CSV table of C-alpha atoms and ligand atoms in Angstrom, one decimal:
chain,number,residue,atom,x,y,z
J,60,UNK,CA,0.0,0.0,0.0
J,61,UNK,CA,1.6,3.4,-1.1
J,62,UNK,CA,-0.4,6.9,0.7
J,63,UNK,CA,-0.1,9.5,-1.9
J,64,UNK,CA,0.2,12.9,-0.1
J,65,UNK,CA,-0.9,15.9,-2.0
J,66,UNK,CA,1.5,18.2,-3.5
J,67,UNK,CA,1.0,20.8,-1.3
J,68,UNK,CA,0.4,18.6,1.9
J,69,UNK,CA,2.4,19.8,5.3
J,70,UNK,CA,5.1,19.0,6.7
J,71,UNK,CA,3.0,18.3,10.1
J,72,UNK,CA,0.5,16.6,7.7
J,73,UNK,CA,2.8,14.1,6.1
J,74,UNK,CA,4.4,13.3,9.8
J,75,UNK,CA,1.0,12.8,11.4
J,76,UNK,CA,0.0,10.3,8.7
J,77,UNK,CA,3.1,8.1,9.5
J,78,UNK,CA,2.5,7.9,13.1
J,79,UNK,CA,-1.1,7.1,12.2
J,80,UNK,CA,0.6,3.9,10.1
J,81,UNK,CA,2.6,3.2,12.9
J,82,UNK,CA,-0.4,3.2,15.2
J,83,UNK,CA,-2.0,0.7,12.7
J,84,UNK,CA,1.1,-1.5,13.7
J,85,UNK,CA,2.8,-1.1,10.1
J,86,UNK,CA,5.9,0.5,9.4
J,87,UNK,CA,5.8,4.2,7.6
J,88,UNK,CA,8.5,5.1,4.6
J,89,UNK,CA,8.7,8.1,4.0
J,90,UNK,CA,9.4,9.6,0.3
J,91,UNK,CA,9.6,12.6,-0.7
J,92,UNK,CA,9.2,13.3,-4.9
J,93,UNK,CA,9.8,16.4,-7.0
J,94,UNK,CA,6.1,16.7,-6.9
J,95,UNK,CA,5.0,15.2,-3.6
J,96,UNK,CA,5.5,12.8,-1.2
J,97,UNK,CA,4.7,9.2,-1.3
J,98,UNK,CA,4.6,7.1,2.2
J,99,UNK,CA,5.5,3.5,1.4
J,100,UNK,CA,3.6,1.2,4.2
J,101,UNK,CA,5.5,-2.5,5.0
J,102,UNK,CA,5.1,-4.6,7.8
J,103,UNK,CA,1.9,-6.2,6.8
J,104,UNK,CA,1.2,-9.8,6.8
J,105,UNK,CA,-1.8,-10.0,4.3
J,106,UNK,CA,-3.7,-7.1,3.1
J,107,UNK,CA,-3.1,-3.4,4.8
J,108,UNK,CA,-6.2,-2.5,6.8
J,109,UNK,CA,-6.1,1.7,6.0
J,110,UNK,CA,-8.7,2.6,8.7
J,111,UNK,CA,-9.5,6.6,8.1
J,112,UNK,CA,-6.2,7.1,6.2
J,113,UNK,CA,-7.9,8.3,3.3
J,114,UNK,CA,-9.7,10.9,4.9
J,115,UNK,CA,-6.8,12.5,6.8
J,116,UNK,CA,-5.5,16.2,5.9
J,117,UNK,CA,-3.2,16.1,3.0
J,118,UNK,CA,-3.9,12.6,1.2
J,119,UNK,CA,-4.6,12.5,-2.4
J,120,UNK,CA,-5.1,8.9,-2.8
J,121,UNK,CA,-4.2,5.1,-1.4
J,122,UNK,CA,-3.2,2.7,-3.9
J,123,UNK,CA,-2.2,-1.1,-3.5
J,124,UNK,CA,1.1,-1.8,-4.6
J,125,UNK,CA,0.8,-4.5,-7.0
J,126,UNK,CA,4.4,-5.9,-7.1
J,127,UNK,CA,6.3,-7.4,-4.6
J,128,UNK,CA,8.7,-5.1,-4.3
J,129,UNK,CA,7.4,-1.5,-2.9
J,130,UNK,CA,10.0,0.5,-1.7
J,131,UNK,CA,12.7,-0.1,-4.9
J,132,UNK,CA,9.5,0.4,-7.3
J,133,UNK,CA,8.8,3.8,-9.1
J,134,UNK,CA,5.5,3.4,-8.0
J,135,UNK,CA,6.4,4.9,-4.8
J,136,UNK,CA,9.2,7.3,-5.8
J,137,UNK,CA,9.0,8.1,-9.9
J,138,UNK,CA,11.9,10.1,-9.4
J,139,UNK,CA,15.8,8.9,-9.8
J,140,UNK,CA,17.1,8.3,-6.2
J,141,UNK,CA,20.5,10.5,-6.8
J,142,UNK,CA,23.2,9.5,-3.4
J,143,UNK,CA,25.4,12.4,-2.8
J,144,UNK,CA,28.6,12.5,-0.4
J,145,UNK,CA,29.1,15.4,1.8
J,146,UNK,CA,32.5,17.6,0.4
J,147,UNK,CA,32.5,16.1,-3.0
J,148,UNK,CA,30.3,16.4,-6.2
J,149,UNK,CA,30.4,12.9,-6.7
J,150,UNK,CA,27.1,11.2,-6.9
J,151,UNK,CA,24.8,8.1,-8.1
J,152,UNK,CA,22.2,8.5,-10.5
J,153,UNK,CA,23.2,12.5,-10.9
J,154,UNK,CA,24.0,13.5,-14.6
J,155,UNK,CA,27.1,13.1,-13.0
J,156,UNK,CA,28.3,9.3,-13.6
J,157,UNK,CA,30.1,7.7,-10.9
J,158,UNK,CA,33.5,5.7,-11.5
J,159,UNK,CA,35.0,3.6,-8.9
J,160,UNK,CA,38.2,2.1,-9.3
J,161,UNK,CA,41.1,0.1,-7.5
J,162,UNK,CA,42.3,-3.2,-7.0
J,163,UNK,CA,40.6,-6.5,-6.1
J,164,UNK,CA,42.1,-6.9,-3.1
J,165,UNK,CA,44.4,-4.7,-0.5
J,166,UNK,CA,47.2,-6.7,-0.1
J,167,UNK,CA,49.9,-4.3,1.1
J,168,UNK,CA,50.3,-0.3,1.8
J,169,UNK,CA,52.7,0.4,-1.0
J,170,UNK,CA,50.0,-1.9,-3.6
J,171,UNK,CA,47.2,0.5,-2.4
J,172,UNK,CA,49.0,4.0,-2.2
J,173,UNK,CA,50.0,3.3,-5.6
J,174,UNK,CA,47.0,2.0,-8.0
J,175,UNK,CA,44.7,4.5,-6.1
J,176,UNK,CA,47.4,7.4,-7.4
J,177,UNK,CA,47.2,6.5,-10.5
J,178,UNK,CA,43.5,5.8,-10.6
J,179,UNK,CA,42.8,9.1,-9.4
J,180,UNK,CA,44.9,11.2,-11.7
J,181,UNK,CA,42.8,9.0,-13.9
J,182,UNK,CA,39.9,10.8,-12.6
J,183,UNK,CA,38.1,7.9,-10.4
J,184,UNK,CA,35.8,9.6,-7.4
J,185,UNK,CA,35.7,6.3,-5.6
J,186,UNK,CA,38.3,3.7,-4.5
J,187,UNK,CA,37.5,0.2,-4.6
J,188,UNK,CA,39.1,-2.6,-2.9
J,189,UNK,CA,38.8,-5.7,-0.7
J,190,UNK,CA,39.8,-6.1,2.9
J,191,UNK,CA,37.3,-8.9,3.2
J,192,UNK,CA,37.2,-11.5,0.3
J,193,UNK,CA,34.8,-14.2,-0.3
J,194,UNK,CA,36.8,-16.5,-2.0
J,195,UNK,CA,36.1,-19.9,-3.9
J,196,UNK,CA,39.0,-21.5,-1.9
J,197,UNK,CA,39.5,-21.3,1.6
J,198,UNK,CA,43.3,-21.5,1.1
J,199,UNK,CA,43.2,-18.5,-1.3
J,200,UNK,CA,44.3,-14.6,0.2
J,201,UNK,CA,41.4,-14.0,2.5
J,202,UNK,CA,42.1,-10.1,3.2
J,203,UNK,CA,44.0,-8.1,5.4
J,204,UNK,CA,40.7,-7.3,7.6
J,205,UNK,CA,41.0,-3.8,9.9
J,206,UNK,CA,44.7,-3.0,8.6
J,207,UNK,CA,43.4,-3.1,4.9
J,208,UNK,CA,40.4,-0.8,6.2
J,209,UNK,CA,42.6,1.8,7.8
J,210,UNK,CA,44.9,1.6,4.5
J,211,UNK,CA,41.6,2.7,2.6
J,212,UNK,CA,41.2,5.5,5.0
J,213,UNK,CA,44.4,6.9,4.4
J,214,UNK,CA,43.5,6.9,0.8
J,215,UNK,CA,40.5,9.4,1.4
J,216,UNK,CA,42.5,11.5,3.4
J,217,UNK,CA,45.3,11.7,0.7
J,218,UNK,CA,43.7,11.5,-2.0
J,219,UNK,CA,39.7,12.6,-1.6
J,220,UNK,CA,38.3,9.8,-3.0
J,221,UNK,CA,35.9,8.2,-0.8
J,222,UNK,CA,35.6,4.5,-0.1
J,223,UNK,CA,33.9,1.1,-1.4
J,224,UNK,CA,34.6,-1.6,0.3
J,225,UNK,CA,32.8,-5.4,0.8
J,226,UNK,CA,31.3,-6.4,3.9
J,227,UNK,CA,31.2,-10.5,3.7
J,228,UNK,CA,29.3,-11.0,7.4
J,229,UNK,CA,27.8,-9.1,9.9
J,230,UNK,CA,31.2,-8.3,12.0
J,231,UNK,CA,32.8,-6.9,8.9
J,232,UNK,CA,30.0,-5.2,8.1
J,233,UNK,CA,30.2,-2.8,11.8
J,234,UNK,CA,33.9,-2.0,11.0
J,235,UNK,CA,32.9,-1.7,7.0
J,236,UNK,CA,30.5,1.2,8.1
J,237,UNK,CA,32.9,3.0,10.6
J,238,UNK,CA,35.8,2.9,8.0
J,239,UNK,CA,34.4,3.0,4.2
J,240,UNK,CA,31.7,5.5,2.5
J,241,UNK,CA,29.9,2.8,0.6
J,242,UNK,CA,29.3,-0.6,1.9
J,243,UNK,CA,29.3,-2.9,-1.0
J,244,UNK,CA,27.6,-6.7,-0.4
J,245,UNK,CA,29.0,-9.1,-2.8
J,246,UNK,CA,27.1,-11.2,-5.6
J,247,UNK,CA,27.7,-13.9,-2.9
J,248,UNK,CA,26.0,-12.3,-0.3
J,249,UNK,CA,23.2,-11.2,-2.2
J,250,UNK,CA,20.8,-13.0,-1.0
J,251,UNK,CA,22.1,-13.2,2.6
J,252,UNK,CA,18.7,-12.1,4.4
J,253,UNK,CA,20.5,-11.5,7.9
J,254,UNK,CA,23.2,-9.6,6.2
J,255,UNK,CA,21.3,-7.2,3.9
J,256,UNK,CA,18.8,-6.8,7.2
J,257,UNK,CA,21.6,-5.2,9.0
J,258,UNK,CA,23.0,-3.3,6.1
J,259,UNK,CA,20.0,-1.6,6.2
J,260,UNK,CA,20.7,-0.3,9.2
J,261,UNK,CA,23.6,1.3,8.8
J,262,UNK,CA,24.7,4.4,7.9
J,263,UNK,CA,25.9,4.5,4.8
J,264,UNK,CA,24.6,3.9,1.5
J,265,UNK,CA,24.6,0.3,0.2
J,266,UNK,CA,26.3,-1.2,-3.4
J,267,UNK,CA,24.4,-4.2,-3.8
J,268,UNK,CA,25.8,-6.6,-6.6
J,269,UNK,CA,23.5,-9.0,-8.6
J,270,UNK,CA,23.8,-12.9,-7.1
J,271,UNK,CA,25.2,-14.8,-10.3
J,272,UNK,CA,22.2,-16.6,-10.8
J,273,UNK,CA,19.7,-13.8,-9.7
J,274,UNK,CA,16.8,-12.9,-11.6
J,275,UNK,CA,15.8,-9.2,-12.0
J,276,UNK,CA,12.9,-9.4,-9.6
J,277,UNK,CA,15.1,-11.7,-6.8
J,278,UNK,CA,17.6,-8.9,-7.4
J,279,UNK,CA,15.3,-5.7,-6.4
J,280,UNK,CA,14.2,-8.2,-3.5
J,281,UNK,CA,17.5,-7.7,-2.2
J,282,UNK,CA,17.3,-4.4,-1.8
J,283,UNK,CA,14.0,-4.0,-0.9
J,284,UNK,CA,15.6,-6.3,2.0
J,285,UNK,CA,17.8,-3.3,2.5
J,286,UNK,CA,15.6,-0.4,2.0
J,287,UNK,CA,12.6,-2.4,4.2
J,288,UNK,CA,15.0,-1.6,7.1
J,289,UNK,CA,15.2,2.4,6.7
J,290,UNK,CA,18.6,2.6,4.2
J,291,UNK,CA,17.0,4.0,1.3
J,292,UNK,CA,20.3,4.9,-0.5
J,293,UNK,CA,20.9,1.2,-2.3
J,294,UNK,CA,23.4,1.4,-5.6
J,295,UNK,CA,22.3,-1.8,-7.4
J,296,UNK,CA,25.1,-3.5,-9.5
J,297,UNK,CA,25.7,-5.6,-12.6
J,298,UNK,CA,28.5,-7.8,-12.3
J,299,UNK,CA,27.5,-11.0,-15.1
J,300,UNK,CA,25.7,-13.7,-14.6
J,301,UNK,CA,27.1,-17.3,-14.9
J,302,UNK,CA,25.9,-18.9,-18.2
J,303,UNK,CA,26.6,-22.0,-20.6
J,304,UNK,CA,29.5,-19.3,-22.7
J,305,UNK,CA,33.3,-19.8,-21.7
J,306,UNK,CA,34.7,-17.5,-23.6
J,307,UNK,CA,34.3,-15.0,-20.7
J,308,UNK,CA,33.7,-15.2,-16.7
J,309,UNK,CA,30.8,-14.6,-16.5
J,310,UNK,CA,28.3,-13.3,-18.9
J,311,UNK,CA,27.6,-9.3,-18.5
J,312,UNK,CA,23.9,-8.7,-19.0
J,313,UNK,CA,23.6,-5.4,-19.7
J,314,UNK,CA,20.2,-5.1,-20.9
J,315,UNK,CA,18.9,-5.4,-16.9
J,316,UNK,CA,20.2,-1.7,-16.7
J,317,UNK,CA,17.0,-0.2,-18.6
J,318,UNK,CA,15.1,-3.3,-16.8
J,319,UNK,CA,16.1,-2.0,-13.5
J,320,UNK,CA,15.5,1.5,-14.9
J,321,UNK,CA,11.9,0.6,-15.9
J,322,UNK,CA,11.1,-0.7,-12.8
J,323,UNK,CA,13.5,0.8,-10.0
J,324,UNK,CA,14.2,4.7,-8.9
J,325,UNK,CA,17.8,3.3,-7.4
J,326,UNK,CA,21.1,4.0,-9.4
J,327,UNK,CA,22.9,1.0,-11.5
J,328,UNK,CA,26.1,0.5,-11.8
J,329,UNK,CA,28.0,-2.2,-14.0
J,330,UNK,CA,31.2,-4.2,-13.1
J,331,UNK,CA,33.2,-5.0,-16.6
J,332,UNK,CA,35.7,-7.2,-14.6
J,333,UNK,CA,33.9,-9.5,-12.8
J,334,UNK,CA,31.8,-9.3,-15.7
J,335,UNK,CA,34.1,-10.6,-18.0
J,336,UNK,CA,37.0,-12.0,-16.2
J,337,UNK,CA,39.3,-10.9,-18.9
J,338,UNK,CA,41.2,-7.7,-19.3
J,339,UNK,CA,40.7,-7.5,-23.1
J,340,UNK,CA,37.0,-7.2,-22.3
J,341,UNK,CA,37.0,-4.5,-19.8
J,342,UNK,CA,36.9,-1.6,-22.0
J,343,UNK,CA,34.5,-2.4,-24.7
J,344,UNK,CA,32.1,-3.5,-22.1
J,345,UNK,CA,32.9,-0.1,-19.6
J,346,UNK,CA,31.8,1.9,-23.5
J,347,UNK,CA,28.7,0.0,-23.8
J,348,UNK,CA,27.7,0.1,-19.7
J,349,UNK,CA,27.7,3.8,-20.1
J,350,UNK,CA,26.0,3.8,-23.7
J,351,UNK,CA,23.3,1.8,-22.2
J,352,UNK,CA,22.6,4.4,-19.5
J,353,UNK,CA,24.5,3.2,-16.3
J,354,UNK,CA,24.6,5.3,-13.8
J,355,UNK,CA,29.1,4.4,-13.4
J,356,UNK,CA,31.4,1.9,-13.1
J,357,UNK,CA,32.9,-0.4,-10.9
J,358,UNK,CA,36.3,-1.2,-12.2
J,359,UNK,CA,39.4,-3.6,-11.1
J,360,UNK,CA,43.4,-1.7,-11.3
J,361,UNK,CA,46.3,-3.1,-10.4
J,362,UNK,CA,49.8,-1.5,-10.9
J,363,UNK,CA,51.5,-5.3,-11.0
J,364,UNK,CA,48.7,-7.2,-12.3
J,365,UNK,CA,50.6,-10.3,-13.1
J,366,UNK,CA,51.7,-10.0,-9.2
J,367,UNK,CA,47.9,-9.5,-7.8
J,368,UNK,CA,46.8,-11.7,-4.7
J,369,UNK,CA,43.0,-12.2,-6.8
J,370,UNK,CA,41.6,-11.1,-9.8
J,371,UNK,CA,44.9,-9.9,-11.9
J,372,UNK,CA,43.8,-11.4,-15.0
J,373,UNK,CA,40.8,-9.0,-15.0
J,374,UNK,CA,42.5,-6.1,-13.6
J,375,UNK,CA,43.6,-3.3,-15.8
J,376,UNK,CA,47.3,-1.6,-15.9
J,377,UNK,CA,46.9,2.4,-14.8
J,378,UNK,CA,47.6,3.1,-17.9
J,379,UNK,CA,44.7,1.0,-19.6
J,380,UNK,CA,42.6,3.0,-16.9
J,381,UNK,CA,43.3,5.9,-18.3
J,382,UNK,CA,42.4,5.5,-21.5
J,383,UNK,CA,39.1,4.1,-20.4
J,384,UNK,CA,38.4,7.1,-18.6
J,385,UNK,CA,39.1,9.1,-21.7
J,386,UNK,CA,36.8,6.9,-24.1
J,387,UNK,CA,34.1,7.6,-21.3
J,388,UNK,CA,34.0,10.7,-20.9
J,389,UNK,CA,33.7,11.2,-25.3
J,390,UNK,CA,30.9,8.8,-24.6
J,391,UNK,CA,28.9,10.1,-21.6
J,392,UNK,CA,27.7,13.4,-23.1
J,393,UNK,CA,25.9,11.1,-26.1
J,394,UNK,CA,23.7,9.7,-23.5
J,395,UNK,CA,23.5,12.9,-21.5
J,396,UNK,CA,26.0,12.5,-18.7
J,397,UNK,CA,29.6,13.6,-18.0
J,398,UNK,CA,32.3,12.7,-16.0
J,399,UNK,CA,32.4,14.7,-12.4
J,400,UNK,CA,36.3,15.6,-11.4
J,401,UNK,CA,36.4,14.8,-7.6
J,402,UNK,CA,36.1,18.3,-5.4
J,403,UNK,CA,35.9,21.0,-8.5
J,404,UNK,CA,33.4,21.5,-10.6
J,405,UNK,CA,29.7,21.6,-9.8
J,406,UNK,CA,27.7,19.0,-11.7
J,407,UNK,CA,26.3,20.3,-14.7
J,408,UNK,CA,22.7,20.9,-14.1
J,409,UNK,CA,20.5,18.7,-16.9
J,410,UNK,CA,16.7,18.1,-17.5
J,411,UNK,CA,15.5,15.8,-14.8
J,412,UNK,CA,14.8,12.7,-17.4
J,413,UNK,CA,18.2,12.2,-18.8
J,414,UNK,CA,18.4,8.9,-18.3
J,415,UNK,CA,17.9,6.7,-21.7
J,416,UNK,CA,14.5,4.6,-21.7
J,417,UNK,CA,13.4,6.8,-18.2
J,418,UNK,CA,10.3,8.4,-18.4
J,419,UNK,CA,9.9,11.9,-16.6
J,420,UNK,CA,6.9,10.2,-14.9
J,421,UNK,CA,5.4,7.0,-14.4
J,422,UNK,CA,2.2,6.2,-13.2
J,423,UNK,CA,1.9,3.9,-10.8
J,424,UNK,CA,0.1,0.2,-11.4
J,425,UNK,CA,-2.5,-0.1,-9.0
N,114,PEP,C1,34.7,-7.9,-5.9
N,114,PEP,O1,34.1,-6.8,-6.2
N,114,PEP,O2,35.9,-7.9,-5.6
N,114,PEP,C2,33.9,-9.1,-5.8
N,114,PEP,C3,34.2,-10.1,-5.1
N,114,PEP,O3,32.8,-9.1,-6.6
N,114,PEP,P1,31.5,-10.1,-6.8
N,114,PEP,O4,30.9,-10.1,-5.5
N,114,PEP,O5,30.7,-9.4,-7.9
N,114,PEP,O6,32.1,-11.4,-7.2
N,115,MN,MN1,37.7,-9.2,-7.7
């Protein structure tokens, strides 16, 4: 059940309407459009008994929610969901795109301090890497834990780029929160319920990959998990599917960027590396994730590739980086986006609907 508040409802109005859905023993969302605020309701077991909700000040209308999802769904907020970070100008699902890049794993000081040099020259806002890493093999390089954590802080404070880092379980995911910007939960992980239960409460917005196997609408379930539990800034992510082809990874599947678009206010981003598994792929597939309309990219660097403790077949050189950088930022203003630099310039302002395939508007399905 979605409460539509009129556009030019109160503050006092939209407030007292929540506590009446609380009272009702449901649990109140509150989202507020361009135009006017939505209230998403959860909690209910079967259908939501609205009492005299339709008759209180400042509702327009009540409409059932048809789809699973609620609180992912354009239904309740037709507008982009656009995540911004205090003292920067980078963002997800602004006009400005959002490129994240680093290596698979920490492994050492010197390792980190130098990829996320280069990277940033390059122009990345956000650096990636893992202190936590689900590996296939337990006997593989599992992380360096807290020490890899505080390595990635010292990386925001000498180079402004803020964090993304994977939480794997719920202990990593409290120090994830106090040390990174973004918490990202790994395609393994996706449908961990306990996990993405306490990601949504934390404090810090959410990069959610897509399970290998994951459907579109499993996918948005995830974070709906996430959002159900009051952490409505959720970054979905593309990172390839598996499939019967071998000549890659996994298999990128692009077209769910205008699915999720379609369906979902919340930003996507696509991963080219895990995506593809192979360097040579990288680039072609970061052009066509930004032709498509993705809202960034999550990309792997290593300085020493052939030397990385995971992932150095699919990790670019710096130097490859760059030159991605460069073909995306010819490429972004064809779809209506550009490339923010970290800390200068103010996004560009741009028509609300930039997005390719996004309607300005869309109604909801009762
Ligand atoms: C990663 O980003 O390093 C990672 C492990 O990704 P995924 O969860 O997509 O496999
Ligand atoms: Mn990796």
């Amino acid at each position: 059940m979605l409460v539509v508040m009129k556009a030019q409802a109160t503050e006092e109005q939209i407030r007292a309407v929540c506590q009446k859905i609380e009272e009702l023993g449901y649990r109140a969302h509150s989202m507020p459009g361009a135009q006017r605020t939505a209230i998403g309701i959860t909690g209910n077991r079967g259908e939501v008994e609205p009492g005299t909700l339709d008759e209180m000040p400042g509702v327009q209308e009540l409409i059932r929610v048809s789809k699973p999802y609620k609180l992912v769904s354009r239904d309740v907020k037709p507008e982009n969901t656009v995540i911004t970070f205090a003292g920067t100008n980078a963002t997800f699902g602004g006009p400005g795109l959002a490129v994240i890049a680093g290596p698979c794993a920490i492994e050492s000081r010197e390792q980190t301090m130098a990829v996320a040099e280069q990277v940033c020259r390059s122009g990345a806002q956000f650096f990636r890497g893992g202190a936590y890493k689900p590996r296939t093999s337990p006997y593989s390089f599992q992380g360096m834990g807290e020490e890899g954590l505080q390595i990635m802080a010292e990386v925001r404070d000498k180079f402004g780029m803020k964090i993304v880092t994977e939480a794997i379980d719920n202990e990593s995911l409290e120090l994830v929160e106090k040390y990174a910007d973004v918490i990202q939960i790994g395609a393994r992980n996706m449908q961990n319920f306990s996990l993405l239960k306490h990601a949504g409460r934390a404090r810090k917005p959410v990069l959610l990959k897509r399970g290998m196997s994951a459907t579109l609408e499993e996918f948005l379930m995830a974070a709906e998990y996430v959002m159900s539990e009051g952490n409505y800034r959720v970054i979905l992510c593309e990172r390839g599917v598996r499939t019967f082809a071998d000549h890659t990874r996994n298999t990128l599947d692009l077209s769910i960027v205008p699915a999720v678009q379609r369906l979902s206010h919340l930003p996507i981003v696509v991963d080219p590396s895990h995506g593809t598994g192979k360097r040579n792929k990288v680039t072609p597939l970061s052009r066509a994730a930004i032709a498509v309309g993705a809202d960034g990219l999550i990309v792997e660097v290593h300085h020493e590739p052939d030397r990385a403790l995971s992932d150095g077949i699919q990790s670019l050189y710096p130097e490859q980086f760059d030159e991605l950088m460069r073909q995306v930022r010819q490429i972004a203003p064809v779809v209506g986006r550009m490339v923010p630099a970290i800390g200068t310039h103010p996004p560009t302002p741009q028509p609300p609907s930039v997005r390719p395939g996004v309607e300005s508007s869309i109604s909801p399905s009762v």
